[in-house]
Amino acid sequence: MKTPRLLRPSHKLAILAALLATVASLHAITPSEWRFRQTLEITTAGLVRVDLPPATLDAARPALDDLRVLDAAGNEVPLLIERPMPQPETTLPAAKFENEIQPDATVLTMATGTKSPLVGVTLATPAAGFIKAMRVEGSHDRAHWQELAAGQMIFRLERGAEKLRVDFPEGAWEFLRLTLDDQRSKPVPFSSARTHTSRADAPHETVAVAIKSRHENDGVTRLALDPGASNLTISSLTFETPEPLFTRRISVAVPEISEDGIRERTIGEGMIFRVNLEGKSAARIEFALDQPIPARELIVFIRNDDSPPLAVRAVRAERRLSRVVFFAGAAGTFTLLSGNSQSRAPRYDVSALAAELKSATASNVTPSPLAENPGFKIPEALAALTIEGAAIDTRDWKFRKPVPLARAGAQQLELDLEVLSRAQSDYRDLRLVRGTRQLPFLMECTSISRAITV
């Protein structure tokens, strides 16, 4: 019996390329139905990887299933969408946990139960309102110890800010010893510990975020943020504030269209803080998110409670990269199409190759700036649509109010007290009218509140 031979990486890549090159789409496309185009200058044949800029993501549909690649001859090329995400960090409970209270310190010794490289440890405690300095040591035999971190602070404060995790340089350790300083305060009981293994991060880049509006509502600051494009996967938000000491709970929401209008859906909650503990500063002003944002708006709620509103000078965001991978049979000028709301999602049958393509060697190509497709024609299915609705006889409505518009395009109208006091409670009698015809609209119930004089 012959032993099967393993494919060399070069042979594996050749097979992947051949498969991609021979897969055909189910139907031909009409490029004039795509509103935007970008050129891709391919210098050599082979696998190509394109990092999609925010402008391309903003022009595409949320699932990116309207993206198409054409070769130099105008033929559609099968493609694969990549959205690299970091591998989740593995958390393991300590296999054995010992707690020893000494005259001036609490010593926690644990068997990690793993030979995987570790990057941190998190303690569990029922105690509240404490601050402790910690030293972390690692060992392979419990006889010889190596210092991994010193002077690290763990704490739990009244308003909910806490830091019970200590990070240290990556390394494999069978045993960990944590020594907490009890000279300034009484010992704190600890019930268990969890170790953290390193995780593989994913590509990301910084994007500019504009603060569109700020409202103060009963101890809550509401920030409306514009990340510059829709369909971004935001990995984190960082809040720049001059405040030297603060703790704030925050939540992040996105506007979402539902059957009865636009609602704000919460996608993340957490805590940001900057504190000074025994002369040492500790801060967490970055909020982890890792969520796809289909709209071009993020809403952040900062709960100030009885404290003054938190001064926020700016907000930075990190986004995960989205990519297109395809096989170029020859060098030349290829075309990337986007912006077709009516196209069917392609079926290339290359999803099974996704895992192999992630590690395959490919040429990175930067697309040209997004540009209007000069041959773009509105699909026939949309040609007859207008912004006007059905005709309406306004004699059945008792009240009316003019709506002056300063510019064309999408409009946002805040309903005032006169309209709200005369409308039905579910707003089903509201109509927008121009001439004798209705204008379609969506009701958005926001979290913004207004003060009124009673």
mmCIF file with all atom_site columns, C-alpha atoms in Angstrom, residues 121-282:
data_model
loop_
_atom_site.group_PDB
_atom_site.id
_atom_site.type_symbol
_atom_site.label_atom_id
_atom_site.label_alt_id
_atom_site.label_comp_id
_atom_site.label_asym_id
_atom_site.label_entity_id
_atom_site.label_seq_id
_atom_site.pdbx_PDB_ins_code
_atom_site.Cartn_x
_atom_site.Cartn_y
_atom_site.Cartn_z
_atom_site.occupancy
_atom_site.B_iso_or_equiv
_atom_site.pdbx_formal_charge
_atom_site.auth_seq_id
_atom_site.auth_comp_id
_atom_site.auth_asym_id
_atom_site.auth_atom_id
_atom_site.pdbx_PDB_model_num
ATOM 1   C CA . VAL A 1 121 ? -4.883  36.334 34.805 1.00 0.00 ? 121 VAL A CA 1
ATOM 2   C CA . THR A 1 122 ? -8.225  37.543 36.213 1.00 0.00 ? 122 THR A CA 1
ATOM 3   C CA . LEU A 1 123 ? -9.253  37.134 39.843 1.00 0.00 ? 123 LEU A CA 1
ATOM 4   C CA . ALA A 1 124 ? -12.734 36.603 41.254 1.00 0.00 ? 124 ALA A CA 1
ATOM 5   C CA . THR A 1 125 ? -13.794 38.141 44.551 1.00 0.00 ? 125 THR A CA 1
ATOM 6   C CA . PRO A 1 126 ? -17.040 39.060 46.325 1.00 0.00 ? 126 PRO A CA 1
ATOM 7   C CA . ALA A 1 127 ? -15.356 42.092 47.918 1.00 0.00 ? 127 ALA A CA 1
ATOM 8   C CA . ALA A 1 128 ? -16.266 45.663 46.975 1.00 0.00 ? 128 ALA A CA 1
ATOM 9   C CA . GLY A 1 129 ? -14.450 48.948 47.414 1.00 0.00 ? 129 GLY A CA 1
ATOM 10  C CA . PHE A 1 130 ? -10.793 47.861 47.436 1.00 0.00 ? 130 PHE A CA 1
ATOM 11  C CA . ILE A 1 131 ? -7.470  48.777 45.800 1.00 0.00 ? 131 ILE A CA 1
ATOM 12  C CA . LYS A 1 132 ? -4.502  46.418 45.783 1.00 0.00 ? 132 LYS A CA 1
ATOM 13  C CA . ALA A 1 133 ? -1.020  46.422 44.271 1.00 0.00 ? 133 ALA A CA 1
ATOM 14  C CA . MET A 1 134 ? 0.041   43.057 42.843 1.00 0.00 ? 134 MET A CA 1
ATOM 15  C CA . ARG A 1 135 ? 3.170   41.193 41.807 1.00 0.00 ? 135 ARG A CA 1
ATOM 16  C CA . VAL A 1 136 ? 2.903   38.216 39.404 1.00 0.00 ? 136 VAL A CA 1
ATOM 17  C CA . GLU A 1 137 ? 5.481   35.425 39.162 1.00 0.00 ? 137 GLU A CA 1
ATOM 18  C CA . GLY A 1 138 ? 5.663   32.309 37.009 1.00 0.00 ? 138 GLY A CA 1
ATOM 19  C CA . SER A 1 139 ? 7.227   28.911 37.623 1.00 0.00 ? 139 SER A CA 1
ATOM 20  C CA . HIS A 1 140 ? 7.579   25.474 36.088 1.00 0.00 ? 140 HIS A CA 1
ATOM 21  C CA . ASP A 1 141 ? 8.286   23.585 39.326 1.00 0.00 ? 141 ASP A CA 1
ATOM 22  C CA . ARG A 1 142 ? 7.066   25.805 42.225 1.00 0.00 ? 142 ARG A CA 1
ATOM 23  C CA . ALA A 1 143 ? 10.697  26.044 43.392 1.00 0.00 ? 143 ALA A CA 1
ATOM 24  C CA . HIS A 1 144 ? 12.100  28.636 41.013 1.00 0.00 ? 144 HIS A CA 1
ATOM 25  C CA . TRP A 1 145 ? 10.019  31.740 40.298 1.00 0.00 ? 145 TRP A CA 1
ATOM 26  C CA . GLN A 1 146 ? 10.403  34.431 37.651 1.00 0.00 ? 146 GLN A CA 1
ATOM 27  C CA . GLU A 1 147 ? 8.834   37.875 38.056 1.00 0.00 ? 147 GLU A CA 1
ATOM 28  C CA . LEU A 1 148 ? 6.367   38.626 35.241 1.00 0.00 ? 148 LEU A CA 1
ATOM 29  C CA . ALA A 1 149 ? 4.732   41.875 36.420 1.00 0.00 ? 149 ALA A CA 1
ATOM 30  C CA . ALA A 1 150 ? 5.176   44.188 39.402 1.00 0.00 ? 150 ALA A CA 1
ATOM 31  C CA . GLY A 1 151 ? 3.310   47.195 40.733 1.00 0.00 ? 151 GLY A CA 1
ATOM 32  C CA . GLN A 1 152 ? 0.130   46.318 38.844 1.00 0.00 ? 152 GLN A CA 1
ATOM 33  C CA . MET A 1 153 ? -3.133  47.545 40.373 1.00 0.00 ? 153 MET A CA 1
ATOM 34  C CA . ILE A 1 154 ? -6.414  45.693 40.755 1.00 0.00 ? 154 ILE A CA 1
ATOM 35  C CA . PHE A 1 155 ? -9.478  47.403 42.179 1.00 0.00 ? 155 PHE A CA 1
ATOM 36  C CA . ARG A 1 156 ? -13.243 47.587 42.424 1.00 0.00 ? 156 ARG A CA 1
ATOM 37  C CA . LEU A 1 157 ? -14.795 51.004 43.041 1.00 0.00 ? 157 LEU A CA 1
ATOM 38  C CA . GLU A 1 158 ? -18.228 52.072 44.215 1.00 0.00 ? 158 GLU A CA 1
ATOM 39  C CA . ARG A 1 159 ? -19.587 53.318 40.855 1.00 0.00 ? 159 ARG A CA 1
ATOM 40  C CA . GLY A 1 160 ? -18.841 50.034 39.098 1.00 0.00 ? 160 GLY A CA 1
ATOM 41  C CA . ALA A 1 161 ? -15.367 50.657 37.711 1.00 0.00 ? 161 ALA A CA 1
ATOM 42  C CA . GLU A 1 162 ? -13.201 47.611 38.262 1.00 0.00 ? 162 GLU A CA 1
ATOM 43  C CA . LYS A 1 163 ? -9.975  46.058 37.060 1.00 0.00 ? 163 LYS A CA 1
ATOM 44  C CA . LEU A 1 164 ? -9.447  42.498 38.206 1.00 0.00 ? 164 LEU A CA 1
ATOM 45  C CA . ARG A 1 165 ? -7.147  41.421 35.391 1.00 0.00 ? 165 ARG A CA 1
ATOM 46  C CA . VAL A 1 166 ? -3.348  41.714 35.224 1.00 0.00 ? 166 VAL A CA 1
ATOM 47  C CA . ASP A 1 167 ? -1.473  41.181 31.949 1.00 0.00 ? 167 ASP A CA 1
ATOM 48  C CA . PHE A 1 168 ? 2.114   40.039 31.577 1.00 0.00 ? 168 PHE A CA 1
ATOM 49  C CA . PRO A 1 169 ? 4.504   39.052 28.759 1.00 0.00 ? 169 PRO A CA 1
ATOM 50  C CA . GLU A 1 170 ? 3.390   35.978 26.836 1.00 0.00 ? 170 GLU A CA 1
ATOM 51  C CA . GLY A 1 171 ? 4.786   32.733 28.148 1.00 0.00 ? 171 GLY A CA 1
ATOM 52  C CA . ALA A 1 172 ? 3.911   29.187 29.180 1.00 0.00 ? 172 ALA A CA 1
ATOM 53  C CA . TRP A 1 173 ? 3.818   28.626 32.948 1.00 0.00 ? 173 TRP A CA 1
ATOM 54  C CA . GLU A 1 174 ? 2.609   25.601 34.889 1.00 0.00 ? 174 GLU A CA 1
ATOM 55  C CA . PHE A 1 175 ? 2.275   27.721 38.055 1.00 0.00 ? 175 PHE A CA 1
ATOM 56  C CA . LEU A 1 176 ? 1.508   31.355 38.812 1.00 0.00 ? 176 LEU A CA 1
ATOM 57  C CA . ARG A 1 177 ? 2.012   33.190 42.119 1.00 0.00 ? 177 ARG A CA 1
ATOM 58  C CA . LEU A 1 178 ? 0.222   36.474 42.815 1.00 0.00 ? 178 LEU A CA 1
ATOM 59  C CA . THR A 1 179 ? 1.287   38.554 45.808 1.00 0.00 ? 179 THR A CA 1
ATOM 60  C CA . LEU A 1 180 ? -1.074  41.354 46.887 1.00 0.00 ? 180 LEU A CA 1
ATOM 61  C CA . ASP A 1 181 ? 0.108   44.177 49.145 1.00 0.00 ? 181 ASP A CA 1
ATOM 62  C CA . ASP A 1 182 ? -2.000  44.401 52.346 1.00 0.00 ? 182 ASP A CA 1
ATOM 63  C CA . GLN A 1 183 ? 0.086   47.046 54.157 1.00 0.00 ? 183 GLN A CA 1
ATOM 64  C CA . ARG A 1 184 ? -2.395  49.916 53.556 1.00 0.00 ? 184 ARG A CA 1
ATOM 65  C CA . SER A 1 185 ? -5.683  48.001 53.759 1.00 0.00 ? 185 SER A CA 1
ATOM 66  C CA . LYS A 1 186 ? -7.100  44.785 55.117 1.00 0.00 ? 186 LYS A CA 1
ATOM 67  C CA . PRO A 1 187 ? -6.885  41.552 53.105 1.00 0.00 ? 187 PRO A CA 1
ATOM 68  C CA . VAL A 1 188 ? -9.479  40.809 50.433 1.00 0.00 ? 188 VAL A CA 1
ATOM 69  C CA . PRO A 1 189 ? -10.890 37.284 49.911 1.00 0.00 ? 189 PRO A CA 1
ATOM 70  C CA . PHE A 1 190 ? -10.391 35.729 46.471 1.00 0.00 ? 190 PHE A CA 1
ATOM 71  C CA . SER A 1 191 ? -12.360 32.682 45.414 1.00 0.00 ? 191 SER A CA 1
ATOM 72  C CA . SER A 1 192 ? -10.848 31.667 42.066 1.00 0.00 ? 192 SER A CA 1
ATOM 73  C CA . ALA A 1 193 ? -8.812  32.754 39.071 1.00 0.00 ? 193 ALA A CA 1
ATOM 74  C CA . ARG A 1 194 ? -8.924  32.448 35.290 1.00 0.00 ? 194 ARG A CA 1
ATOM 75  C CA . THR A 1 195 ? -5.920  32.496 32.970 1.00 0.00 ? 195 THR A CA 1
ATOM 76  C CA . HIS A 1 196 ? -5.949  33.969 29.462 1.00 0.00 ? 196 HIS A CA 1
ATOM 77  C CA . THR A 1 197 ? -4.128  32.630 26.420 1.00 0.00 ? 197 THR A CA 1
ATOM 78  C CA . SER A 1 198 ? -2.936  34.908 23.637 1.00 0.00 ? 198 SER A CA 1
ATOM 79  C CA . ARG A 1 199 ? -5.191  35.518 20.665 1.00 0.00 ? 199 ARG A CA 1
ATOM 80  C CA . ALA A 1 200 ? -4.381  36.211 17.014 1.00 0.00 ? 200 ALA A CA 1
ATOM 81  C CA . ASP A 1 201 ? -5.481  39.713 16.122 1.00 0.00 ? 201 ASP A CA 1
ATOM 82  C CA . ALA A 1 202 ? -6.991  40.723 12.775 1.00 0.00 ? 202 ALA A CA 1
ATOM 83  C CA . PRO A 1 203 ? -5.991  43.617 10.502 1.00 0.00 ? 203 PRO A CA 1
ATOM 84  C CA . HIS A 1 204 ? -7.523  46.966 11.436 1.00 0.00 ? 204 HIS A CA 1
ATOM 85  C CA . GLU A 1 205 ? -7.057  50.655 10.743 1.00 0.00 ? 205 GLU A CA 1
ATOM 86  C CA . THR A 1 206 ? -8.053  53.978 12.276 1.00 0.00 ? 206 THR A CA 1
ATOM 87  C CA . VAL A 1 207 ? -11.024 55.845 10.811 1.00 0.00 ? 207 VAL A CA 1
ATOM 88  C CA . ALA A 1 208 ? -12.047 59.430 11.450 1.00 0.00 ? 208 ALA A CA 1
ATOM 89  C CA . VAL A 1 209 ? -15.209 59.876 13.504 1.00 0.00 ? 209 VAL A CA 1
ATOM 90  C CA . ALA A 1 210 ? -17.244 63.075 13.559 1.00 0.00 ? 210 ALA A CA 1
ATOM 91  C CA . ILE A 1 211 ? -19.440 64.022 16.512 1.00 0.00 ? 211 ILE A CA 1
ATOM 92  C CA . LYS A 1 212 ? -22.635 65.078 14.709 1.00 0.00 ? 212 LYS A CA 1
ATOM 93  C CA . SER A 1 213 ? -24.619 66.109 17.759 1.00 0.00 ? 213 SER A CA 1
ATOM 94  C CA . ARG A 1 214 ? -24.576 66.115 21.541 1.00 0.00 ? 214 ARG A CA 1
ATOM 95  C CA . HIS A 1 215 ? -27.619 66.169 23.827 1.00 0.00 ? 215 HIS A CA 1
ATOM 96  C CA . GLU A 1 216 ? -27.836 66.151 27.615 1.00 0.00 ? 216 GLU A CA 1
ATOM 97  C CA . ASN A 1 217 ? -30.854 64.215 28.902 1.00 0.00 ? 217 ASN A CA 1
ATOM 98  C CA . ASP A 1 218 ? -31.404 63.771 32.650 1.00 0.00 ? 218 ASP A CA 1
ATOM 99  C CA . GLY A 1 219 ? -27.863 62.781 33.579 1.00 0.00 ? 219 GLY A CA 1
ATOM 100 C CA . VAL A 1 220 ? -27.132 61.067 30.257 1.00 0.00 ? 220 VAL A CA 1
ATOM 101 C CA . THR A 1 221 ? -24.988 62.465 27.457 1.00 0.00 ? 221 THR A CA 1
ATOM 102 C CA . ARG A 1 222 ? -26.106 61.331 24.005 1.00 0.00 ? 222 ARG A CA 1
ATOM 103 C CA . LEU A 1 223 ? -23.481 61.510 21.251 1.00 0.00 ? 223 LEU A CA 1
ATOM 104 C CA . ALA A 1 224 ? -24.391 60.862 17.614 1.00 0.00 ? 224 ALA A CA 1
ATOM 105 C CA . LEU A 1 225 ? -21.248 59.743 15.779 1.00 0.00 ? 225 LEU A CA 1
ATOM 106 C CA . ASP A 1 226 ? -20.549 59.552 12.051 1.00 0.00 ? 226 ASP A CA 1
ATOM 107 C CA . PRO A 1 227 ? -17.776 57.008 11.253 1.00 0.00 ? 227 PRO A CA 1
ATOM 108 C CA . GLY A 1 228 ? -17.524 58.353 7.705  1.00 0.00 ? 228 GLY A CA 1
ATOM 109 C CA . ALA A 1 229 ? -19.083 55.365 5.922  1.00 0.00 ? 229 ALA A CA 1
ATOM 110 C CA . SER A 1 230 ? -21.688 52.661 6.340  1.00 0.00 ? 230 SER A CA 1
ATOM 111 C CA . ASN A 1 231 ? -21.034 48.910 6.477  1.00 0.00 ? 231 ASN A CA 1
ATOM 112 C CA . LEU A 1 232 ? -17.908 49.258 8.632  1.00 0.00 ? 232 LEU A CA 1
ATOM 113 C CA . THR A 1 233 ? -16.987 46.662 11.245 1.00 0.00 ? 233 THR A CA 1
ATOM 114 C CA . ILE A 1 234 ? -15.980 48.858 14.182 1.00 0.00 ? 234 ILE A CA 1
ATOM 115 C CA . SER A 1 235 ? -13.590 47.055 16.515 1.00 0.00 ? 235 SER A CA 1
ATOM 116 C CA . SER A 1 236 ? -13.302 49.789 19.160 1.00 0.00 ? 236 SER A CA 1
ATOM 117 C CA . LEU A 1 237 ? -14.069 53.384 20.122 1.00 0.00 ? 237 LEU A CA 1
ATOM 118 C CA . THR A 1 238 ? -11.614 55.570 22.056 1.00 0.00 ? 238 THR A CA 1
ATOM 119 C CA . PHE A 1 239 ? -12.878 58.630 23.910 1.00 0.00 ? 239 PHE A CA 1
ATOM 120 C CA . GLU A 1 240 ? -10.529 61.591 24.241 1.00 0.00 ? 240 GLU A CA 1
ATOM 121 C CA . THR A 1 241 ? -11.329 63.627 27.340 1.00 0.00 ? 241 THR A CA 1
ATOM 122 C CA . PRO A 1 242 ? -9.315  66.095 29.434 1.00 0.00 ? 242 PRO A CA 1
ATOM 123 C CA . GLU A 1 243 ? -11.029 64.965 32.640 1.00 0.00 ? 243 GLU A CA 1
ATOM 124 C CA . PRO A 1 244 ? -8.305  63.761 35.058 1.00 0.00 ? 244 PRO A CA 1
ATOM 125 C CA . LEU A 1 245 ? -10.615 61.539 37.154 1.00 0.00 ? 245 LEU A CA 1
ATOM 126 C CA . PHE A 1 246 ? -13.906 59.965 36.108 1.00 0.00 ? 246 PHE A CA 1
ATOM 127 C CA . THR A 1 247 ? -15.887 56.738 35.887 1.00 0.00 ? 247 THR A CA 1
ATOM 128 C CA . ARG A 1 248 ? -18.772 56.416 33.444 1.00 0.00 ? 248 ARG A CA 1
ATOM 129 C CA . ARG A 1 249 ? -21.003 53.611 32.226 1.00 0.00 ? 249 ARG A CA 1
ATOM 130 C CA . ILE A 1 250 ? -21.590 53.791 28.482 1.00 0.00 ? 250 ILE A CA 1
ATOM 131 C CA . SER A 1 251 ? -23.706 51.981 25.927 1.00 0.00 ? 251 SER A CA 1
ATOM 132 C CA . VAL A 1 252 ? -23.610 52.037 22.139 1.00 0.00 ? 252 VAL A CA 1
ATOM 133 C CA . ALA A 1 253 ? -26.645 51.770 19.868 1.00 0.00 ? 253 ALA A CA 1
ATOM 134 C CA . VAL A 1 254 ? -27.396 51.869 16.141 1.00 0.00 ? 254 VAL A CA 1
ATOM 135 C CA . PRO A 1 255 ? -30.558 53.128 14.423 1.00 0.00 ? 255 PRO A CA 1
ATOM 136 C CA . GLU A 1 256 ? -32.479 50.232 12.961 1.00 0.00 ? 256 GLU A CA 1
ATOM 137 C CA . ILE A 1 257 ? -35.529 50.188 10.699 1.00 0.00 ? 257 ILE A CA 1
ATOM 138 C CA . SER A 1 258 ? -38.415 48.127 12.059 1.00 0.00 ? 258 SER A CA 1
ATOM 139 C CA . GLU A 1 259 ? -42.021 47.666 11.022 1.00 0.00 ? 259 GLU A CA 1
ATOM 140 C CA . ASP A 1 260 ? -43.196 50.751 12.901 1.00 0.00 ? 260 ASP A CA 1
ATOM 141 C CA . GLY A 1 261 ? -40.251 53.090 12.195 1.00 0.00 ? 261 GLY A CA 1
ATOM 142 C CA . ILE A 1 262 ? -36.655 53.603 13.252 1.00 0.00 ? 262 ILE A CA 1
ATOM 143 C CA . ARG A 1 263 ? -35.518 52.391 16.670 1.00 0.00 ? 263 ARG A CA 1
ATOM 144 C CA . GLU A 1 264 ? -32.221 52.545 18.546 1.00 0.00 ? 264 GLU A CA 1
ATOM 145 C CA . ARG A 1 265 ? -30.844 49.053 19.156 1.00 0.00 ? 265 ARG A CA 1
ATOM 146 C CA . THR A 1 266 ? -28.163 48.607 21.818 1.00 0.00 ? 266 THR A CA 1
ATOM 147 C CA . ILE A 1 267 ? -25.129 46.647 20.579 1.00 0.00 ? 267 ILE A CA 1
ATOM 148 C CA . GLY A 1 268 ? -22.692 47.069 23.468 1.00 0.00 ? 268 GLY A CA 1
ATOM 149 C CA . GLU A 1 269 ? -22.345 48.196 27.084 1.00 0.00 ? 269 GLU A CA 1
ATOM 150 C CA . GLY A 1 270 ? -19.351 48.779 29.310 1.00 0.00 ? 270 GLY A CA 1
ATOM 151 C CA . MET A 1 271 ? -17.341 51.168 31.456 1.00 0.00 ? 271 MET A CA 1
ATOM 152 C CA . ILE A 1 272 ? -14.713 53.822 30.785 1.00 0.00 ? 272 ILE A CA 1
ATOM 153 C CA . PHE A 1 273 ? -12.675 55.424 33.555 1.00 0.00 ? 273 PHE A CA 1
ATOM 154 C CA . ARG A 1 274 ? -9.560  57.288 34.594 1.00 0.00 ? 274 ARG A CA 1
ATOM 155 C CA . VAL A 1 275 ? -8.649  56.933 38.257 1.00 0.00 ? 275 VAL A CA 1
ATOM 156 C CA . ASN A 1 276 ? -5.682  57.660 40.537 1.00 0.00 ? 276 ASN A CA 1
ATOM 157 C CA . LEU A 1 277 ? -4.925  54.857 42.961 1.00 0.00 ? 277 LEU A CA 1
ATOM 158 C CA . GLU A 1 278 ? -2.298  55.386 45.611 1.00 0.00 ? 278 GLU A CA 1
ATOM 159 C CA . GLY A 1 279 ? -0.375  57.748 43.357 1.00 0.00 ? 279 GLY A CA 1
ATOM 160 C CA . LYS A 1 280 ? -0.679  55.494 40.273 1.00 0.00 ? 280 LYS A CA 1
ATOM 161 C CA . SER A 1 281 ? -2.955  56.271 37.345 1.00 0.00 ? 281 SER A CA 1
ATOM 162 C CA . ALA A 1 282 ? -5.178  53.656 35.724 1.00 0.00 ? 282 ALA A CA 1
#
